[in-house]
Every structure is written in structure tokens, then in C-alpha cells.
PDB file of C-alpha atoms in Angstrom:
ATOM      1  CA  MET A  21      -7.073   6.357 -26.584  1.00  0.00           C
ATOM      2  CA  LYS A  22      -9.986   6.683 -24.500  1.00  0.00           C
ATOM      3  CA  GLN A  23      -7.664   6.110 -21.339  1.00  0.00           C
ATOM      4  CA  LYS A  24      -5.293   8.778 -22.486  1.00  0.00           C
ATOM      5  CA  VAL A  25      -8.068  11.409 -22.617  1.00  0.00           C
ATOM      6  CA  ILE A  26      -9.084  10.108 -18.933  1.00  0.00           C
ATOM      7  CA  ASN A  27      -5.531  10.487 -17.979  1.00  0.00           C
ATOM      8  CA  TYR A  28      -5.389  13.969 -19.227  1.00  0.00           C
ATOM      9  CA  PHE A  29      -7.805  15.149 -16.848  1.00  0.00           C
ATOM     10  CA  SER A  30      -5.769  13.998 -13.843  1.00  0.00           C
ATOM     11  CA  GLN A  31      -3.133  16.506 -14.668  1.00  0.00           C
ATOM     12  CA  LYS A  32      -2.932  20.277 -15.158  1.00  0.00           C
ATOM     13  CA  PRO A  33      -4.828  21.880 -18.255  1.00  0.00           C
ATOM     14  CA  ASP A  34      -2.789  22.094 -21.351  1.00  0.00           C
ATOM     15  CA  TYR A  35      -3.759  23.358 -24.892  1.00  0.00           C
ATOM     16  CA  SER A  36      -1.171  21.759 -26.863  1.00  0.00           C
ATOM     17  CA  ILE A  37      -1.922  18.447 -25.121  1.00  0.00           C
ATOM     18  CA  ALA A  38      -5.664  18.753 -25.384  1.00  0.00           C
ATOM     19  CA  PHE A  39      -5.385  19.747 -29.144  1.00  0.00           C
ATOM     20  CA  ASN A  40      -3.137  16.828 -29.907  1.00  0.00           C
ATOM     21  CA  LEU A  41      -5.556  14.220 -28.415  1.00  0.00           C
ATOM     22  CA  PHE A  42      -8.469  16.102 -30.209  1.00  0.00           C
ATOM     23  CA  LEU A  43      -6.630  15.730 -33.554  1.00  0.00           C
ATOM     24  CA  LEU A  44      -5.637  12.142 -32.940  1.00  0.00           C
ATOM     25  CA  ILE A  45      -9.644  11.534 -32.238  1.00  0.00           C
ATOM     26  CA  LYS A  46     -10.783  13.873 -35.219  1.00  0.00           C
ATOM     27  CA  GLY A  47      -7.957  13.713 -37.586  1.00  0.00           C
ATOM     28  CA  ASN A  48      -5.462  16.452 -39.084  1.00  0.00           C
ATOM     29  CA  ASP A  49      -8.080  17.401 -41.843  1.00  0.00           C
ATOM     30  CA  HIS A  50     -10.725  18.672 -39.187  1.00  0.00           C
ATOM     31  CA  PRO A  51     -11.427  22.394 -39.689  1.00  0.00           C
ATOM     32  CA  LEU A  52     -10.318  23.258 -36.215  1.00  0.00           C
ATOM     33  CA  ALA A  53      -7.125  21.996 -37.033  1.00  0.00           C
ATOM     34  CA  ARG A  54      -5.929  25.412 -38.104  1.00  0.00           C
ATOM     35  CA  PHE A  55      -6.154  26.631 -34.822  1.00  0.00           C
ATOM     36  CA  GLN A  56      -3.629  24.222 -33.351  1.00  0.00           C
ATOM     37  CA  HIS A  57      -1.062  26.861 -32.989  1.00  0.00           C
ATOM     38  CA  LYS A  58      -3.157  30.015 -32.955  1.00  0.00           C
ATOM     39  CA  PRO A  59      -5.653  29.450 -29.957  1.00  0.00           C
ATOM     40  CA  VAL A  60      -8.829  31.395 -29.889  1.00  0.00           C
ATOM     41  CA  LYS A  61     -10.848  32.271 -27.264  1.00  0.00           C
ATOM     42  CA  GLY A  62     -13.084  29.517 -25.768  1.00  0.00           C
ATOM     43  CA  ALA A  63     -10.927  27.005 -27.637  1.00  0.00           C
ATOM     44  CA  LEU A  64      -9.768  25.102 -24.727  1.00  0.00           C
ATOM     45  CA  GLN A  65     -13.119  24.894 -23.026  1.00  0.00           C
ATOM     46  CA  ALA A  66     -14.743  23.478 -26.326  1.00  0.00           C
ATOM     47  CA  LEU A  67     -11.870  20.920 -26.254  1.00  0.00           C
ATOM     48  CA  HIS A  68     -12.465  19.685 -22.811  1.00  0.00           C
ATOM     49  CA  ILE A  69     -16.150  19.301 -23.745  1.00  0.00           C
ATOM     50  CA  GLU A  70     -15.217  17.419 -26.768  1.00  0.00           C
ATOM     51  CA  LEU A  71     -12.754  15.267 -25.088  1.00  0.00           C
ATOM     52  CA  ALA A  72     -15.167  14.441 -22.186  1.00  0.00           C
ATOM     53  CA  ARG A  73     -17.772  13.607 -24.813  1.00  0.00           C
ATOM     54  CA  TYR A  74     -15.210  11.211 -26.561  1.00  0.00           C
ATOM     55  CA  ALA A  75     -14.225   9.441 -23.313  1.00  0.00           C
ATOM     56  CA  GLY A  76     -17.993   8.550 -22.766  1.00  0.00           C
ATOM     57  CA  VAL A  77     -18.551  10.572 -19.720  1.00  0.00           C
ATOM     58  CA  MET A  78     -21.207  12.639 -21.099  1.00  0.00           C
ATOM     59  CA  PRO A  79     -24.683  11.266 -19.841  1.00  0.00           C
ATOM     60  CA  THR A  80     -26.908  10.178 -22.463  1.00  0.00           C
ATOM     61  CA  LYS A  81     -30.479  11.077 -22.886  1.00  0.00           C
ATOM     62  CA  THR A  82     -31.185   7.236 -22.423  1.00  0.00           C
ATOM     63  CA  ALA A  83     -29.452   7.340 -19.180  1.00  0.00           C
ATOM     64  CA  GLN A  84     -31.159  10.239 -18.073  1.00  0.00           C
ATOM     65  CA  LYS A  85     -34.620   8.967 -18.677  1.00  0.00           C
ATOM     66  CA  SER A  86     -33.807   5.784 -16.841  1.00  0.00           C
ATOM     67  CA  VAL A  87     -33.112   7.871 -13.724  1.00  0.00           C
ATOM     68  CA  ILE A  88     -36.234   9.884 -14.327  1.00  0.00           C
ATOM     69  CA  LYS A  89     -38.303   6.850 -14.454  1.00  0.00           C
ATOM     70  CA  GLY A  90     -36.870   5.843 -11.091  1.00  0.00           C
ATOM     71  CA  ARG A  91     -35.300   2.520 -12.243  1.00  0.00           C
ATOM     72  CA  SER A  92     -33.858   0.735  -9.019  1.00  0.00           C
ATOM     73  CA  LEU A  93     -30.616  -0.557  -8.784  1.00  0.00           C
ATOM     74  CA  ARG A  94     -32.280  -3.769  -7.473  1.00  0.00           C
ATOM     75  CA  GLU A  95     -34.223  -4.599 -10.703  1.00  0.00           C
ATOM     76  CA  ASP A  96     -30.840  -4.701 -12.349  1.00  0.00           C
ATOM     77  CA  TYR A  97     -29.054  -6.304  -9.486  1.00  0.00           C
ATOM     78  CA  PRO A  98     -31.609  -8.383  -7.325  1.00  0.00           C
ATOM     79  CA  PHE A  99     -28.904  -9.952  -5.378  1.00  0.00           C
ATOM     80  CA  LEU A 100     -28.740  -6.532  -3.481  1.00  0.00           C
ATOM     81  CA  SER A 101     -31.748  -7.830  -1.523  1.00  0.00           C
ATOM     82  CA  ASP A 102     -30.448 -11.194  -0.659  1.00  0.00           C
ATOM     83  CA  ALA A 103     -29.758 -11.898   2.964  1.00  0.00           C
ATOM     84  CA  ASP A 104     -26.058 -13.140   1.905  1.00  0.00           C
ATOM     85  CA  CYS A 105     -25.246 -10.186  -0.164  1.00  0.00           C
ATOM     86  CA  PRO A 106     -21.919  -8.890   0.871  1.00  0.00           C
ATOM     87  CA  PRO A 107     -22.287  -5.715   3.111  1.00  0.00           C
ATOM     88  CA  GLU A 108     -19.765  -3.845   0.869  1.00  0.00           C
ATOM     89  CA  LEU A 109     -21.896  -4.196  -2.351  1.00  0.00           C
ATOM     90  CA  LYS A 110     -24.963  -2.711  -0.501  1.00  0.00           C
ATOM     91  CA  ILE A 111     -22.824   0.220   0.733  1.00  0.00           C
ATOM     92  CA  LEU A 112     -21.634   0.658  -2.736  1.00  0.00           C
ATOM     93  CA  ALA A 113     -25.641   0.630  -4.054  1.00  0.00           C
ATOM     94  CA  ALA A 114     -25.764   4.094  -2.297  1.00  0.00           C
ATOM     95  CA  ASN A 115     -22.519   5.225  -3.516  1.00  0.00           C
ATOM     96  CA  LYS A 116     -23.185   4.593  -7.084  1.00  0.00           C
ATOM     97  CA  ILE A 117     -26.389   6.723  -6.844  1.00  0.00           C
ATOM     98  CA  THR A 118     -24.458   9.576  -5.430  1.00  0.00           C
ATOM     99  CA  ALA A 119     -21.487   9.231  -8.076  1.00  0.00           C
ATOM    100  CA  TYR A 120     -23.930   9.124 -10.990  1.00  0.00           C
ATOM    101  CA  HIS A 121     -25.914  12.288  -9.610  1.00  0.00           C
ATOM    102  CA  ASN A 122     -22.485  14.177  -9.478  1.00  0.00           C
ATOM    103  CA  TYR A 123     -21.638  13.072 -12.735  1.00  0.00           C
ATOM    104  CA  THR A 124     -24.731  14.355 -14.404  1.00  0.00           C
ATOM    105  CA  ASN A 125     -24.647  17.673 -12.278  1.00  0.00           C
ATOM    106  CA  GLY A 126     -21.116  18.253 -13.305  1.00  0.00           C
ATOM    107  CA  HIS A 127     -21.954  17.637 -17.126  1.00  0.00           C
ATOM    108  CA  SER A 128     -24.317  20.620 -16.628  1.00  0.00           C
ATOM    109  CA  GLN A 129     -21.734  22.669 -15.162  1.00  0.00           C
ATOM    110  CA  LEU A 130     -19.502  22.269 -18.282  1.00  0.00           C
ATOM    111  CA  PHE A 131     -21.554  24.449 -20.214  1.00  0.00           C
ATOM    112  CA  ALA A 132     -21.668  27.391 -17.334  1.00  0.00           C
ATOM    113  CA  CYS A 133     -18.003  27.894 -16.883  1.00  0.00           C
ATOM    114  CA  ASN A 134     -16.596  31.294 -17.284  1.00  0.00           C
ATOM    115  CA  ASN A 135     -12.893  30.406 -17.867  1.00  0.00           C
ATOM    116  CA  ASN A 136     -10.646  27.494 -18.918  1.00  0.00           C
ATOM    117  CA  LYS A 137      -9.887  26.535 -15.221  1.00  0.00           C
ATOM    118  CA  GLN A 138     -13.218  26.214 -14.347  1.00  0.00           C
ATOM    119  CA  GLN A 139     -13.984  24.202 -17.508  1.00  0.00           C
ATOM    120  CA  PHE A 140     -10.980  21.889 -16.961  1.00  0.00           C
ATOM    121  CA  GLU A 141     -12.315  21.543 -13.093  1.00  0.00           C
ATOM    122  CA  ALA A 142     -15.705  20.674 -14.162  1.00  0.00           C
ATOM    123  CA  ALA A 143     -14.501  18.194 -16.843  1.00  0.00           C
ATOM    124  CA  LYS A 144     -12.378  16.458 -14.313  1.00  0.00           C
ATOM    125  CA  TYR A 145     -15.080  16.189 -11.722  1.00  0.00           C
ATOM    126  CA  VAL A 146     -17.286  14.640 -14.559  1.00  0.00           C
ATOM    127  CA  VAL A 147     -14.440  11.979 -15.335  1.00  0.00           C
ATOM    128  CA  GLU A 148     -13.558  11.200 -11.933  1.00  0.00           C
ATOM    129  CA  ASN A 149     -17.236  10.612 -10.725  1.00  0.00           C
ATOM    130  CA  TYR A 150     -17.546   8.536 -14.233  1.00  0.00           C
ATOM    131  CA  ILE A 151     -14.823   6.463 -12.961  1.00  0.00           C
ATOM    132  CA  GLU A 152     -16.277   5.999  -9.731  1.00  0.00           C
ATOM    133  CA  ASN A 153     -19.595   4.963 -11.218  1.00  0.00           C
ATOM    134  CA  ARG A 154     -17.803   2.532 -13.426  1.00  0.00           C
ATOM    135  CA  SER A 155     -15.926   0.972 -10.803  1.00  0.00           C
ATOM    136  CA  ILE A 156     -19.008   0.100  -8.806  1.00  0.00           C
ATOM    137  CA  PHE A 157     -20.777  -1.261 -12.101  1.00  0.00           C
ATOM    138  CA  ASN A 158     -17.789  -3.354 -12.536  1.00  0.00           C
ATOM    139  CA  GLU A 159     -18.129  -4.893  -8.879  1.00  0.00           C
ATOM    140  CA  PHE A 160     -21.966  -5.516  -9.526  1.00  0.00           C
ATOM    141  CA  GLU A 161     -21.533  -6.755 -12.918  1.00  0.00           C
ATOM    142  CA  TYR A 162     -18.785  -9.259 -11.806  1.00  0.00           C
ATOM    143  CA  TYR A 163     -20.866 -10.455  -8.570  1.00  0.00           C
ATOM    144  CA  LYS A 164     -23.915 -10.814 -10.860  1.00  0.00           C
ATOM    145  CA  LYS A 165     -22.154 -13.258 -12.924  1.00  0.00           C
ATOM    146  CA  HIS A 166     -19.718 -15.233 -10.598  1.00  0.00           C
ATOM    147  CA  LYS A 167     -21.574 -14.929  -7.146  1.00  0.00           C
ATOM    148  CA  SER A 168     -18.042 -13.521  -5.659  1.00  0.00           C
ATOM    149  CA  VAL A 169     -16.575 -10.416  -5.290  1.00  0.00           C
ATOM    150  CA  LEU A 170     -14.157  -8.569  -7.549  1.00  0.00           C
ATOM    151  CA  GLY A 171     -12.831  -6.811  -4.707  1.00  0.00           C
ATOM    152  CA  LEU A 172     -11.028  -3.789  -6.520  1.00  0.00           C
ATOM    153  CA  HIS A 173     -13.130  -1.126  -5.081  1.00  0.00           C
ATOM    154  CA  PRO A 174     -11.337   0.730  -2.056  1.00  0.00           C
ATOM    155  CA  ILE A 175     -14.901   0.116  -0.088  1.00  0.00           C
ATOM    156  CA  PHE A 176     -13.561  -3.288   0.704  1.00  0.00           C
ATOM    157  CA  LYS A 177     -10.572  -2.015   2.693  1.00  0.00           C
ATOM    158  CA  ALA A 178     -12.864   0.406   4.211  1.00  0.00           C
ATOM    159  CA  TYR A 179     -15.171  -2.447   5.509  1.00  0.00           C
ATOM    160  CA  GLN A 180     -12.217  -4.189   6.967  1.00  0.00           C
ATOM    161  CA  ASP A 181     -11.639  -0.765   9.020  1.00  0.00           C
ATOM    162  CA  ILE A 182     -15.406  -1.056  10.017  1.00  0.00           C
ATOM    163  CA  ILE A 183     -14.719  -4.699  11.351  1.00  0.00           C
ATOM    164  CA  ALA A 184     -11.634  -3.374  13.453  1.00  0.00           C
ATOM    165  CA  LEU A 185     -13.977  -0.762  14.992  1.00  0.00           C
ATOM    166  CA  ARG A 186     -16.077  -3.615  16.288  1.00  0.00           C
ATOM    167  CA  LYS A 187     -13.058  -4.710  18.208  1.00  0.00           C
ATOM    168  CA  MET A 188     -12.614  -1.594  20.081  1.00  0.00           C
ATOM    169  CA  GLY A 189     -13.543  -0.732  23.641  1.00  0.00           C
ATOM    170  CA  VAL A 190     -16.163   1.761  24.892  1.00  0.00           C
ATOM    171  CA  LEU A 191     -13.525   4.311  25.674  1.00  0.00           C
ATOM    172  CA  GLU A 192     -11.793   4.162  22.622  1.00  0.00           C
ATOM    173  CA  LEU A 193     -14.936   4.392  20.446  1.00  0.00           C
ATOM    174  CA  VAL A 194     -16.114   7.432  22.277  1.00  0.00           C
ATOM    175  CA  LYS A 195     -12.702   9.298  21.707  1.00  0.00           C
ATOM    176  CA  LEU A 196     -12.824   8.151  17.989  1.00  0.00           C
ATOM    177  CA  GLN A 197     -16.299   9.471  17.710  1.00  0.00           C
ATOM    178  CA  GLY A 198     -15.459  12.855  18.940  1.00  0.00           C
ATOM    179  CA  ASN A 199     -12.594  12.994  16.332  1.00  0.00           C
ATOM    180  CA  THR A 200     -14.528  11.588  13.535  1.00  0.00           C
ATOM    181  CA  VAL A 201     -17.504  14.419  13.937  1.00  0.00           C
ATOM    182  CA  LYS A 202     -14.618  16.933  14.044  1.00  0.00           C
ATOM    183  CA  ASN A 203     -12.913  15.534  10.744  1.00  0.00           C
ATOM    184  CA  ILE A 204     -16.281  15.482   9.189  1.00  0.00           C
ATOM    185  CA  GLY A 205     -16.996  19.127   9.985  1.00  0.00           C
ATOM    186  CA  ARG A 206     -13.676  20.050   8.635  1.00  0.00           C
ATOM    187  CA  ILE A 207     -13.952  18.124   5.475  1.00  0.00           C
ATOM    188  CA  LYS A 208     -17.462  19.666   4.844  1.00  0.00           C
ATOM    189  CA  SER A 209     -16.076  22.991   5.411  1.00  0.00           C
ATOM    190  CA  LEU A 210     -13.151  22.515   2.776  1.00  0.00           C
ATOM    191  CA  ILE A 211     -15.707  21.307   0.326  1.00  0.00           C
ATOM    192  CA  ASN A 212     -17.953  24.315   0.713  1.00  0.00           C
ATOM    193  CA  LYS A 213     -15.199  26.665   0.439  1.00  0.00           C
ATOM    194  CA  ASN A 214     -14.041  24.751  -2.712  1.00  0.00           C
ATOM    195  CA  THR A 215     -10.632  26.532  -2.801  1.00  0.00           C
ATOM    196  CA  GLN A 216      -8.939  23.637  -4.215  1.00  0.00           C
ATOM    197  CA  PRO A 217     -11.492  22.092  -7.078  1.00  0.00           C
ATOM    198  CA  HIS A 218      -8.951  19.422  -7.856  1.00  0.00           C
ATOM    199  CA  LEU A 219      -9.310  17.684  -4.513  1.00  0.00           C
ATOM    200  CA  ARG A 220     -13.307  17.947  -4.522  1.00  0.00           C
ATOM    201  CA  VAL A 221     -13.821  14.308  -5.617  1.00  0.00           C
ATOM    202  CA  GLU A 222     -11.160  12.951  -3.246  1.00  0.00           C
ATOM    203  CA  ARG A 223     -12.708  14.887  -0.364  1.00  0.00           C
ATOM    204  CA  GLU A 224     -16.151  13.742  -0.967  1.00  0.00           C
ATOM    205  CA  ALA A 225     -15.014  10.309  -0.981  1.00  0.00           C
ATOM    206  CA  SER A 226     -13.189  10.852   2.484  1.00  0.00           C
ATOM    207  CA  LEU A 227     -16.391  12.587   3.817  1.00  0.00           C
ATOM    208  CA  GLN A 228     -18.382   9.386   2.718  1.00  0.00           C
ATOM    209  CA  GLU A 229     -15.923   7.282   4.453  1.00  0.00           C
ATOM    210  CA  LYS A 230     -15.801   9.279   7.721  1.00  0.00           C
ATOM    211  CA  GLN A 231     -19.715   9.255   7.745  1.00  0.00           C
ATOM    212  CA  ASN A 232     -19.889   5.400   7.437  1.00  0.00           C
ATOM    213  CA  HIS A 233     -17.344   5.116  10.121  1.00  0.00           C
ATOM    214  CA  LEU A 234     -19.297   7.414  12.411  1.00  0.00           C
ATOM    215  CA  ALA A 235     -22.593   5.568  11.703  1.00  0.00           C
ATOM    216  CA  GLU A 236     -20.996   2.469  12.565  1.00  0.00           C
ATOM    217  CA  ILE A 237     -19.370   3.875  15.831  1.00  0.00           C
ATOM    218  CA  GLU A 238     -22.815   5.178  16.997  1.00  0.00           C
ATOM    219  CA  ARG A 239     -24.364   1.890  16.122  1.00  0.00           C
ATOM    220  CA  ILE A 240     -21.895   0.012  18.168  1.00  0.00           C
ATOM    221  CA  LEU A 241     -22.174   2.501  21.110  1.00  0.00           C
ATOM    222  CA  LYS A 242     -25.954   1.989  21.252  1.00  0.00           C
ATOM    223  CA  THR A 243     -25.561  -1.712  21.978  1.00  0.00           C
ATOM    224  CA  TYR A 244     -23.552  -0.508  25.237  1.00  0.00           C
ATOM    225  CA  ALA A 245     -26.298   1.723  26.466  1.00  0.00           C
TER     226      ALA A 245
END
């Protein structure tokens, strides 16, 4: 059922589907069941909050306190400080912090929306960042237990792309550097305009990937200076 709820946020908002999911969770005898065929103002917004809460993507007070106390990832995953720790996992450590903060910030936006569309996009944003956070968590837990990578996160393919950069010549790298800077500017502009909220998480992931590539390109070029 939880997966069905998460899948719901990958499509267009639909009152009937949202309500059916809600009734499957709460039961047909729930007091709100009488509004199934008679939508009332704010009902869909309330459903999105309830569904997000059921899916487990509403940050708990315990989790928030953990962040406030400044608990380090390296306390939970000491291997991140090891010399032989896979570089992909070290990159994911930074991405995990970003995903969690996006997730908690998105949660607060759920209660500040003015219409159903905003509510749905806010819930979708929370869910997608939750999924990213859990994906990284799974990689860390697997490595912690098995001392080998799970390798399901897209970062592993991205890192192979970085290795390919290291095989390029100077002229190729300079040209790619210019193109990457332009792409980063374009993606940032799209994110700031936010004219297509449903693409926000995808664009942020693309921005992070481009920034990682640019950092590596500039690092390699410095070795030729």
C-alpha cells in the first residue's frame, strides 16, 4: 500500500484516486468517507497531507532533533572516513544531507499551499526527496553490513562518467568546461523560475551532477597548469 501511495505522487493529482487510497488506509467507516463523491473545499489538500504522512515521508520530531543536535553521518557510518571508502559513497554523503533538508523544507511547504496544484507539487517534492534519501540510506547500510557496494544509486554511473573525463585531452576538457558552465546556468534559471514544479527534483539532481562534473574538469585542468 505504501508503494501505491508513493506511485500516486508520480502522476497527476486526482481526487477520486486519492480518496480511494485514503479509504483503503482508513476504512470505509471513516467520518470523511461521506465526502468521497461530494468534494469539499480543501479536501484534496488534506488528502495529500494524510497520504504523505502514511507513506512515511513526514519528518518526525525525533529525526528533526537529531539534525538539530548535529549528529554526523560519520558517526553512523564510520567507513566514510576510511581511505578505501568508495568515492561514490563519499559523494552520496553530501547528497544525503541535501535530500534530507529538501525533504524537511518541503514538509513545511505542505501547510503553506493555497490550492490543490501547489499542495500536490509540494507533496510530490517531499516524496521524491524522501525516496532519494532512502536510496542513499540503502547504499550506506548495505556497505556497512557487507563491505561492498550495492550499486543501485545513479551516482555509480555518474562516477564512471567522471573517470571518462580523466581520459580526455586538454582541448576537449576546456570545451566541455564552457558547455558545462552554460548548462549549469540554464538549469539554475529553470529551477528559480519554477514554471514546471513537477520537474524540480529532476532538475536539482541534474544540477548536482553537472556541478560535480565541472568540479572534476577544473581539478583535472589544474594539473596541466
